[in-house]
Amino acid sequence: MDFTFTEEQQAAVEAAKAVFSGVAPDGVPSPALTAGAVADDFDRALWGKLAEADLLSLVVAPEHGGAGLGPIALCLVLRESARVLARVPLLETSAVAMAVQRYGSAELSDTILPAVGRGELVLTVGANGRTGHDPAELAVSARRDGDGWVLDGVQTGVPWAQTSDRIAVPAHTPTGSCVLALISREQQEATGPSGSSTNETAGTADNGGAADAAGTAAATAGTAGLALAEQISTNGERFAEVRLDSVRLADRDVIEADGAWEFLRDLLTTGTCALALGLGEGVLTMTSSYTSKREQFGFPVATFQSVAVQAADRYIDLRAMEVTLWQAAWRLSTSAGGPLPAAGDIAVAKIWASEGVRRVVQTAQHLHGGFGADTDYPLHRYHAWAKQLELSLGPAAAHEEALGDLLATHPLG
């Protein structure tokens, strides 16, 4: 078997390295020192550079101006973005675009995909459900009304919602099927009451995250019935609770094809595993550099056996995260069969990513000593991002249970 990446995939990595080389992980206020969000918007300047480097059109089909690459190429770029904590909705926008391309109508694809590739359209997705613990598609209902749809419900912990142009929302219908609705945010903005806040938590779940609700939303001249409540994620970024109160959508903005939401959900999960891998690799590199320079008793601490063993264990974690990630991305990229459905490979990748990114950062903090908690040093930012990713992926025990269920229904041998 050939495990090497294609020339196109390798070229995407080189382009990503060039773009992300100028990104400073501490380019915004520290989440540890900021009461609210670290910034009102994502890194628009970086977003423009990604568009110029054709990295936003990487997964867009050639007929819409893209390179037509798949999940593996996307994960390779996401891996590089996480090394520097790039503050861009690359995963969400790319994943939704791929779902539209695969399952959406020609009209919807023509409307969305070229604009995504040019960096003119930013997409996000509500994948946490009402609480972060329940399936996202059950949190919103969709019913037909004439030649359109009406949506009601709540999605919590939606990343970049206030600054995205469209929000993809899975919803269940009265017949038990699942549709994927693309809601235009238009001029909708989130506002919070002056001097007041709450402490609700979005919780943890597959594709979920931890976010503290801070205020309520007021609708402006945006989509009727759409309201955004301000939330702050664990790593200090703006999230939103998206409330839908009889939001009306045209039929062209709703994808009814079977499997659309499941495909998007699996892409988001696999992409999050890629972010965890890139972040972990960045942290281990940082730790290696620090322990090679930090001396005790006249010797670099990296030469001490206990330090070397801990670093080696974390290196093994990263290699396991890497191989399981590429297995999951490969299953999403191909129609190849296997002893288990692709969900089994994704569950294994989630187990390693969720546990691995936590262990890598914890060891890094330990080996850095008190220096690791210094807010003038970027490691504490990586710790916050790692916790956000861990919460987004959900606990390893839940994925192990899901994997056990798959093994029970698909006995091997």
Tab-separated table of C-alpha atoms in Angstrom:
chain	number	residue	atom	x	y	z
A	1	MET	CA	0.000	0.000	0.000
A	2	ASP	CA	1.169	3.550	-0.763
A	3	PHE	CA	0.709	5.914	2.164
A	4	THR	CA	2.384	8.932	0.543
A	5	PHE	CA	0.394	12.053	-0.238
A	6	THR	CA	-0.235	13.101	-3.827
A	7	GLU	CA	1.629	15.985	-5.433
A	8	GLU	CA	-1.501	18.143	-5.194
A	9	GLN	CA	-1.887	17.403	-1.488
A	10	GLN	CA	1.779	18.133	-0.824
A	11	ALA	CA	1.484	21.396	-2.749
A	12	ALA	CA	-1.459	22.361	-0.533
A	13	VAL	CA	0.702	21.761	2.545
A	14	GLU	CA	3.493	23.956	1.207
A	15	ALA	CA	1.052	26.723	0.364
A	16	ALA	CA	-0.471	26.469	3.844
A	17	LYS	CA	2.943	26.633	5.513
A	18	ALA	CA	3.763	29.778	3.553
A	19	VAL	CA	0.499	31.483	4.531
A	20	PHE	CA	0.550	30.457	8.189
A	21	SER	CA	4.247	31.221	8.682
A	22	GLY	CA	3.429	34.843	9.450
A	23	VAL	CA	0.712	34.098	12.026
A	24	ALA	CA	1.480	34.864	15.678
A	25	PRO	CA	-0.400	32.622	18.137
A	26	ASP	CA	-0.566	35.542	20.578
A	27	GLY	CA	-1.842	38.061	18.056
A	28	VAL	CA	-4.989	38.803	20.107
A	29	PRO	CA	-5.526	39.404	23.846
A	30	SER	CA	-5.053	36.386	26.091
A	31	PRO	CA	-8.243	34.459	26.937
A	32	ALA	CA	-6.877	34.161	30.474
A	33	LEU	CA	-6.841	37.949	30.861
A	34	THR	CA	-9.970	38.859	28.862
A	35	ALA	CA	-13.428	38.932	30.388
A	36	GLY	CA	-15.194	38.613	27.043
A	37	ALA	CA	-14.156	37.478	23.594
A	38	VAL	CA	-10.536	37.936	22.547
A	39	ALA	CA	-11.738	39.672	19.350
A	40	ASP	CA	-14.988	40.666	17.675
A	41	ASP	CA	-14.131	39.008	14.371
A	42	PHE	CA	-11.911	36.282	13.003
A	43	ASP	CA	-8.621	37.105	11.274
A	44	ARG	CA	-9.922	38.716	8.068
A	45	ALA	CA	-6.430	39.554	6.816
A	46	LEU	CA	-5.421	35.902	7.072
A	47	TRP	CA	-8.684	34.890	5.399
A	48	GLY	CA	-7.771	37.055	2.449
A	49	LYS	CA	-4.335	35.467	2.207
A	50	LEU	CA	-5.917	32.002	2.225
A	51	ALA	CA	-8.142	33.057	-0.674
A	52	GLU	CA	-5.177	34.466	-2.595
A	53	ALA	CA	-3.292	31.186	-2.102
A	54	ASP	CA	-6.314	29.232	-3.444
A	55	LEU	CA	-6.654	27.398	-0.123
A	56	LEU	CA	-10.301	28.395	0.325
A	57	SER	CA	-11.106	26.834	-3.042
A	58	LEU	CA	-9.065	23.715	-2.290
A	59	VAL	CA	-12.103	21.436	-1.894
A	60	VAL	CA	-14.276	23.252	-4.454
A	61	ALA	CA	-14.818	21.459	-7.756
A	62	PRO	CA	-12.960	22.754	-10.852
A	63	GLU	CA	-16.205	23.817	-12.521
A	64	HIS	CA	-16.634	26.293	-9.674
A	65	GLY	CA	-13.056	27.547	-9.753
A	66	GLY	CA	-11.464	25.153	-7.263
A	67	ALA	CA	-8.884	22.397	-7.113
A	68	GLY	CA	-11.394	19.628	-6.433
A	69	LEU	CA	-9.411	17.996	-3.614
A	70	GLY	CA	-10.995	16.098	-0.749
A	71	PRO	CA	-10.985	15.600	3.025
A	72	ILE	CA	-7.330	14.522	3.189
A	73	ALA	CA	-6.123	17.771	1.624
A	74	LEU	CA	-8.403	19.774	3.900
A	75	CYS	CA	-7.067	17.970	6.980
A	76	LEU	CA	-3.496	18.620	5.872
A	77	VAL	CA	-4.184	22.353	5.728
A	78	LEU	CA	-6.121	22.334	9.007
A	79	ARG	CA	-3.167	20.607	10.648
A	80	GLU	CA	-0.916	23.494	9.620
A	81	SER	CA	-3.453	26.087	10.764
A	82	ALA	CA	-3.623	24.614	14.264
A	83	ARG	CA	0.143	24.767	14.749
A	84	VAL	CA	-0.187	28.557	14.971
A	85	LEU	CA	-3.757	28.758	16.336
A	86	ALA	CA	-5.054	30.408	13.169
A	87	ARG	CA	-8.318	32.211	13.973
A	88	VAL	CA	-10.278	31.473	10.799
A	89	PRO	CA	-13.459	29.442	10.085
A	90	LEU	CA	-11.608	27.251	7.611
A	91	LEU	CA	-13.024	23.952	8.848
A	92	GLU	CA	-16.634	25.110	8.998
A	93	THR	CA	-16.636	26.925	5.663
A	94	SER	CA	-14.857	24.116	3.804
A	95	ALA	CA	-16.965	21.351	5.347
A	96	VAL	CA	-20.271	23.064	4.533
A	97	ALA	CA	-19.054	23.818	1.002
A	98	MET	CA	-18.193	20.144	0.484
A	99	ALA	CA	-21.634	19.079	1.711
A	100	VAL	CA	-23.327	21.577	-0.645
A	101	GLN	CA	-21.162	20.383	-3.518
A	102	ARG	CA	-21.971	16.739	-2.902
A	103	TYR	CA	-25.645	16.921	-1.943
A	104	GLY	CA	-26.968	20.374	-2.883
A	105	SER	CA	-28.751	21.449	-6.020
A	106	ALA	CA	-26.926	22.933	-8.990
A	107	GLU	CA	-28.496	26.302	-8.196
A	108	LEU	CA	-27.286	26.251	-4.594
A	109	SER	CA	-23.804	25.123	-5.652
A	110	ASP	CA	-23.573	27.896	-8.248
A	111	THR	CA	-24.574	30.437	-5.620
A	112	ILE	CA	-22.250	29.337	-2.834
A	113	LEU	CA	-19.147	27.563	-4.114
A	114	PRO	CA	-17.514	30.216	-6.336
A	115	ALA	CA	-18.009	32.850	-3.609
A	116	VAL	CA	-16.475	30.538	-0.990
A	117	GLY	CA	-13.405	29.990	-3.148
A	118	ARG	CA	-12.915	33.736	-3.559
A	119	GLY	CA	-13.212	34.295	0.176
A	120	GLU	CA	-16.387	36.334	-0.263
A	121	LEU	CA	-18.710	33.948	1.577
A	122	VAL	CA	-18.114	32.641	5.096
A	123	LEU	CA	-20.029	29.598	6.295
A	124	THR	CA	-20.523	28.003	9.674
A	125	VAL	CA	-22.626	25.180	11.069
A	126	GLY	CA	-24.681	24.415	14.161
A	127	ALA	CA	-23.540	20.961	15.222
A	128	ASN	CA	-24.086	20.967	19.004
A	129	GLY	CA	-27.849	20.733	19.301
A	130	ARG	CA	-29.744	22.498	22.049
A	131	THR	CA	-27.468	21.514	24.948
A	132	GLY	CA	-24.328	20.046	23.398
A	133	HIS	CA	-25.308	16.555	24.538
A	134	ASP	CA	-28.139	15.612	22.178
A	135	PRO	CA	-28.025	14.926	18.425
A	136	ALA	CA	-27.911	18.238	16.584
A	137	GLU	CA	-30.601	17.285	14.084
A	138	LEU	CA	-33.156	16.845	16.893
A	139	ALA	CA	-32.745	20.398	18.207
A	140	VAL	CA	-34.440	22.038	15.224
A	141	SER	CA	-37.658	21.088	13.434
A	142	ALA	CA	-38.382	21.774	9.771
A	143	ARG	CA	-41.758	21.616	8.115
A	144	ARG	CA	-42.862	22.401	4.609
A	145	ASP	CA	-45.041	25.439	4.082
A	146	GLY	CA	-46.110	26.078	0.523
A	147	ASP	CA	-43.024	26.200	-1.680
A	148	GLY	CA	-40.642	26.736	1.235
A	149	TRP	CA	-39.715	25.604	4.739
A	150	VAL	CA	-40.278	26.853	8.299
A	151	LEU	CA	-37.662	26.151	10.983
A	152	ASP	CA	-37.985	26.289	14.766
A	153	GLY	CA	-35.463	25.408	17.459
A	154	VAL	CA	-32.106	26.216	19.033
A	155	GLN	CA	-28.502	25.345	18.241
A	156	THR	CA	-25.926	26.200	20.888
A	157	GLY	CA	-22.198	26.842	20.628
A	158	VAL	CA	-22.159	27.817	16.936
A	159	PRO	CA	-18.649	29.087	16.073
A	160	TRP	CA	-18.171	32.338	14.156
A	161	ALA	CA	-21.969	32.729	13.835
A	162	GLN	CA	-21.960	36.508	14.266
A	163	THR	CA	-19.450	37.004	11.449
A	164	SER	CA	-20.558	34.304	9.007
A	165	ASP	CA	-22.786	34.897	6.009
A	166	ARG	CA	-24.682	31.618	6.200
A	167	ILE	CA	-25.325	29.150	9.011
A	168	ALA	CA	-25.910	25.495	8.108
A	169	VAL	CA	-28.419	23.884	10.470
A	170	PRO	CA	-29.545	20.249	10.502
A	171	ALA	CA	-33.234	19.773	11.246
A	172	HIS	CA	-35.712	16.927	11.564
A	173	THR	CA	-38.966	16.774	9.649
A	174	PRO	CA	-42.369	15.391	10.723
A	175	THR	CA	-41.645	12.266	8.661
A	176	GLY	CA	-38.458	11.553	10.601
A	177	SER	CA	-35.996	12.519	7.857
A	178	CYS	CA	-33.190	15.039	8.247
A	179	VAL	CA	-32.624	18.125	6.110
A	180	LEU	CA	-29.745	20.585	6.039
A	181	ALA	CA	-30.835	24.233	5.935
A	182	LEU	CA	-28.520	27.095	4.936
A	183	ILE	CA	-29.768	30.205	6.685
A	184	SER	CA	-28.591	33.594	5.490
A	185	ARG	CA	-27.579	35.754	8.432
A	186	GLU	CA	-27.770	38.947	6.383
A	187	GLN	CA	-27.520	41.915	8.755
A	188	GLN	CA	-28.298	39.919	11.871
A	189	GLU	CA	-26.102	40.938	14.808
A	190	ALA	CA	-25.863	39.707	18.380
A	191	THR	CA	-26.155	42.198	21.218
A	192	GLY	CA	-25.976	41.749	24.952
A	193	PRO	CA	-27.589	43.726	27.760
A	194	SER	CA	-25.236	46.232	29.327
A	195	GLY	CA	-23.687	45.055	32.545
A	196	SER	CA	-25.416	41.667	32.669
A	197	SER	CA	-24.328	38.121	31.981
A	198	THR	CA	-25.229	34.531	32.717
A	199	ASN	CA	-23.183	31.394	33.223
A	200	GLU	CA	-24.888	28.780	31.079
A	201	THR	CA	-22.646	26.156	29.534
A	202	ALA	CA	-22.933	24.556	26.128
A	203	GLY	CA	-21.410	21.364	27.493
A	204	THR	CA	-19.522	18.616	25.702
A	205	ALA	CA	-20.552	16.273	22.930
A	206	ASP	CA	-19.448	14.937	19.578
A	207	ASN	CA	-18.626	18.029	17.533
A	208	GLY	CA	-19.702	20.054	20.571
A	209	GLY	CA	-17.833	22.634	22.577
A	210	ALA	CA	-17.834	24.545	25.871
A	211	ALA	CA	-19.191	28.073	25.730
A	212	ASP	CA	-20.457	30.446	28.388
A	213	ALA	CA	-23.631	32.325	27.506
A	214	ALA	CA	-23.220	36.052	28.087
A	215	GLY	CA	-26.308	38.042	27.262
A	216	THR	CA	-29.253	37.737	24.915
A	217	ALA	CA	-29.792	38.586	21.280
A	218	ALA	CA	-31.759	41.293	19.618
A	219	ALA	CA	-32.813	40.944	16.000
A	220	THR	CA	-32.052	43.759	13.588
A	221	ALA	CA	-32.715	43.906	9.878
A	222	GLY	CA	-31.630	40.323	9.331
A	223	THR	CA	-33.544	37.137	8.597
A	224	ALA	CA	-36.935	37.275	10.302
A	225	GLY	CA	-37.081	34.962	13.314
A	226	LEU	CA	-33.312	34.498	13.570
A	227	ALA	CA	-31.678	35.606	16.832
A	228	LEU	CA	-28.145	35.133	18.122
A	229	ALA	CA	-27.219	35.020	21.794
A	230	GLU	CA	-23.608	35.838	22.589
A	231	GLN	CA	-21.461	32.976	23.931
A	232	ILE	CA	-17.738	32.798	24.649
A	233	SER	CA	-15.832	29.576	23.942
A	234	THR	CA	-13.188	28.056	26.204
A	235	ASN	CA	-10.434	29.528	24.036
A	236	GLY	CA	-11.982	32.988	24.107
A	237	GLU	CA	-13.612	33.067	20.666
A	238	ARG	CA	-17.139	34.278	19.918
A	239	PHE	CA	-19.751	31.563	19.703
A	240	ALA	CA	-23.501	32.005	19.517
A	241	GLU	CA	-26.687	30.336	20.538
A	242	VAL	CA	-28.748	30.386	17.338
A	243	ARG	CA	-32.468	30.661	17.942
A	244	LEU	CA	-34.931	29.987	15.146
A	245	ASP	CA	-38.495	31.186	15.589
A	246	SER	CA	-40.518	30.337	12.484
A	247	VAL	CA	-37.623	31.170	10.184
A	248	ARG	CA	-38.799	30.839	6.595
A	249	LEU	CA	-36.463	29.522	3.893
A	250	ALA	CA	-36.897	29.053	0.181
A	251	ASP	CA	-36.790	25.502	-1.074
A	252	ARG	CA	-33.448	26.155	-2.842
A	253	ASP	CA	-31.749	26.813	0.524
A	254	VAL	CA	-32.655	23.429	2.013
A	255	ILE	CA	-30.821	20.194	1.156
A	256	GLU	CA	-33.133	17.207	1.444
A	257	ALA	CA	-30.777	14.506	0.140
A	258	ASP	CA	-30.228	11.549	2.441
A	259	GLY	CA	-26.823	11.528	4.100
A	260	ALA	CA	-26.045	15.242	3.737
A	261	TRP	CA	-25.962	15.973	7.463
A	262	GLU	CA	-24.139	12.752	8.294
A	263	PHE	CA	-21.454	13.580	5.722
A	264	LEU	CA	-21.055	17.111	7.078
A	265	ARG	CA	-20.948	15.878	10.676
A	266	ASP	CA	-18.220	13.338	9.850
A	267	LEU	CA	-16.206	16.006	8.019
A	268	LEU	CA	-16.410	18.338	11.010
A	269	THR	CA	-15.326	15.582	13.368
A	270	THR	CA	-12.406	14.447	11.222
A	271	GLY	CA	-11.327	18.048	10.676
A	272	THR	CA	-11.370	18.636	14.426
A	273	CYS	CA	-9.071	15.623	14.835
A	274	ALA	CA	-6.712	17.273	12.319
A	275	LEU	CA	-6.755	20.477	14.376
A	276	ALA	CA	-5.931	18.478	17.509
A	277	LEU	CA	-2.999	16.814	15.758
A	278	GLY	CA	-1.559	20.089	14.463
A	279	LEU	CA	-1.924	21.769	17.837
A	280	GLY	CA	-0.267	18.828	19.591
A	281	GLU	CA	2.645	18.840	17.182
A	282	GLY	CA	3.114	22.571	17.699
A	283	VAL	CA	3.124	22.119	21.466
A	284	LEU	CA	5.616	19.229	21.377
A	285	THR	CA	7.956	21.273	19.155
A	286	MET	CA	7.699	24.154	21.620
A	287	THR	CA	8.436	21.802	24.515
A	288	SER	CA	11.430	20.252	22.759
A	289	SER	CA	12.920	23.690	22.144
A	290	TYR	CA	12.378	24.793	25.741
A	291	THR	CA	13.774	21.671	27.424
A	292	SER	CA	16.815	21.727	25.138
A	293	LYS	CA	17.708	25.230	26.377
A	294	ARG	CA	16.567	25.070	30.004
A	295	GLU	CA	19.374	23.843	32.229
A	296	GLN	CA	19.445	22.304	35.684
A	297	PHE	CA	22.598	21.119	37.460
A	298	GLY	CA	24.548	22.318	34.445
A	299	PHE	CA	22.730	20.133	31.899
A	300	PRO	CA	19.746	20.696	29.581
A	301	VAL	CA	16.654	19.168	31.178
A	302	ALA	CA	15.979	17.375	27.873
A	303	THR	CA	18.903	15.069	28.720
A	304	PHE	CA	17.216	13.835	31.908
A	305	GLN	CA	15.698	10.395	31.493
A	306	SER	CA	12.350	11.257	33.073
A	307	VAL	CA	11.923	14.245	30.744
A	308	ALA	CA	12.926	12.257	27.662
A	309	VAL	CA	10.516	9.424	28.530
A	310	GLN	CA	7.576	11.788	28.981
A	311	ALA	CA	8.327	13.537	25.693
A	312	ALA	CA	8.662	10.169	23.939
A	313	ASP	CA	5.271	9.051	25.261
A	314	ARG	CA	3.663	12.179	23.864
A	315	TYR	CA	5.386	11.643	20.520
A	316	ILE	CA	3.790	8.180	20.413
A	317	ASP	CA	0.402	9.788	21.153
A	318	LEU	CA	0.854	12.130	18.204
A	319	ARG	CA	1.819	9.340	15.823
A	320	ALA	CA	-1.274	7.375	16.888
A	321	MET	CA	-3.411	10.490	16.394
A	322	GLU	CA	-1.882	10.918	12.948
A	323	VAL	CA	-2.398	7.384	11.639
A	324	THR	CA	-5.986	7.178	12.904
A	325	LEU	CA	-6.744	10.611	11.432
A	326	TRP	CA	-5.562	9.627	7.958
A	327	GLN	CA	-7.487	6.368	8.138
A	328	ALA	CA	-10.692	8.279	8.924
A	329	ALA	CA	-10.018	10.943	6.257
A	330	TRP	CA	-9.253	8.250	3.694
A	331	ARG	CA	-12.541	6.489	4.407
A	332	LEU	CA	-14.390	9.786	3.894
A	333	SER	CA	-12.473	10.424	0.676
A	334	THR	CA	-13.221	7.076	-0.935
A	335	SER	CA	-16.027	4.589	-1.211
A	336	ALA	CA	-13.711	1.807	-0.078
A	337	GLY	CA	-15.297	-0.726	2.213
A	338	GLY	CA	-13.898	-2.222	5.361
A	339	PRO	CA	-14.714	-4.582	8.214
A	340	LEU	CA	-16.531	-1.665	9.892
A	341	PRO	CA	-18.408	1.341	8.490
A	342	ALA	CA	-16.466	4.601	8.233
A	343	ALA	CA	-18.034	5.583	11.565
A	344	GLY	CA	-15.747	3.025	13.208
A	345	ASP	CA	-12.596	4.664	11.859
A	346	ILE	CA	-13.896	8.083	12.870
A	347	ALA	CA	-14.614	6.837	16.385
A	348	VAL	CA	-11.042	5.527	16.714
A	349	ALA	CA	-9.664	8.864	15.486
A	350	LYS	CA	-11.803	10.715	18.034
A	351	ILE	CA	-10.616	8.467	20.868
A	352	TRP	CA	-6.973	9.210	20.132
A	353	ALA	CA	-7.454	12.904	19.369
A	354	SER	CA	-9.528	13.656	22.462
A	355	GLU	CA	-7.215	11.834	24.867
A	356	GLY	CA	-3.994	12.599	23.002
A	357	VAL	CA	-4.292	16.369	22.743
A	358	ARG	CA	-5.012	16.578	26.469
A	359	ARG	CA	-2.021	14.430	27.414
A	360	VAL	CA	0.340	16.343	25.110
A	361	VAL	CA	-0.589	19.735	26.548
A	362	GLN	CA	-0.581	18.528	30.150
A	363	THR	CA	2.916	17.091	29.719
A	364	ALA	CA	4.059	20.308	28.053
A	365	GLN	CA	2.803	22.328	31.006
A	366	HIS	CA	4.591	20.002	33.405
A	367	LEU	CA	7.910	20.111	31.550
A	368	HIS	CA	7.750	23.896	31.225
A	369	GLY	CA	7.244	24.296	34.966
A	370	GLY	CA	5.897	27.671	36.053
A	371	PHE	CA	6.938	29.170	32.738
A	372	GLY	CA	4.088	27.286	31.056
A	373	ALA	CA	1.521	29.355	32.947
A	374	ASP	CA	3.141	32.691	32.055
A	375	THR	CA	0.629	34.673	30.011
A	376	ASP	CA	3.505	36.310	28.120
A	377	TYR	CA	4.361	32.855	26.741
A	378	PRO	CA	1.939	31.269	24.230
A	379	LEU	CA	1.679	27.805	25.829
A	380	HIS	CA	-1.316	28.812	27.941
A	381	ARG	CA	-3.161	29.704	24.726
A	382	TYR	CA	-2.493	26.253	23.308
A	383	HIS	CA	-3.811	24.788	26.546
A	384	ALA	CA	-7.103	26.712	26.168
A	385	TRP	CA	-7.436	25.697	22.502
A	386	ALA	CA	-6.653	22.074	23.351
A	387	LYS	CA	-9.372	22.043	26.000
A	388	GLN	CA	-11.834	23.499	23.485
A	389	LEU	CA	-10.956	20.781	20.965
A	390	GLU	CA	-11.196	18.074	23.608
A	391	LEU	CA	-14.658	19.272	24.614
A	392	SER	CA	-15.670	19.531	20.962
A	393	LEU	CA	-14.683	15.930	20.308
A	394	GLY	CA	-16.319	14.625	23.458
A	395	PRO	CA	-15.051	12.078	25.981
A	396	ALA	CA	-13.112	9.073	24.721
A	397	ALA	CA	-15.315	6.738	26.765
A	398	ALA	CA	-18.366	7.715	24.694
A	399	HIS	CA	-16.515	6.965	21.459
A	400	GLU	CA	-15.289	3.656	22.826
A	401	GLU	CA	-18.890	2.734	23.595
A	402	ALA	CA	-19.947	3.705	20.068
A	403	LEU	CA	-17.106	1.631	18.658
A	404	GLY	CA	-18.197	-1.305	20.803
A	405	ASP	CA	-21.725	-1.041	19.412
A	406	LEU	CA	-20.334	-1.106	15.865
A	407	LEU	CA	-18.227	-4.162	16.660
A	408	ALA	CA	-21.270	-5.885	18.121
A	409	THR	CA	-23.315	-5.313	14.963
A	410	HIS	CA	-20.416	-5.948	12.545
A	411	PRO	CA	-18.502	-8.907	14.012
A	412	LEU	CA	-14.995	-9.230	12.608
A	413	GLY	CA	-13.904	-12.478	11.018
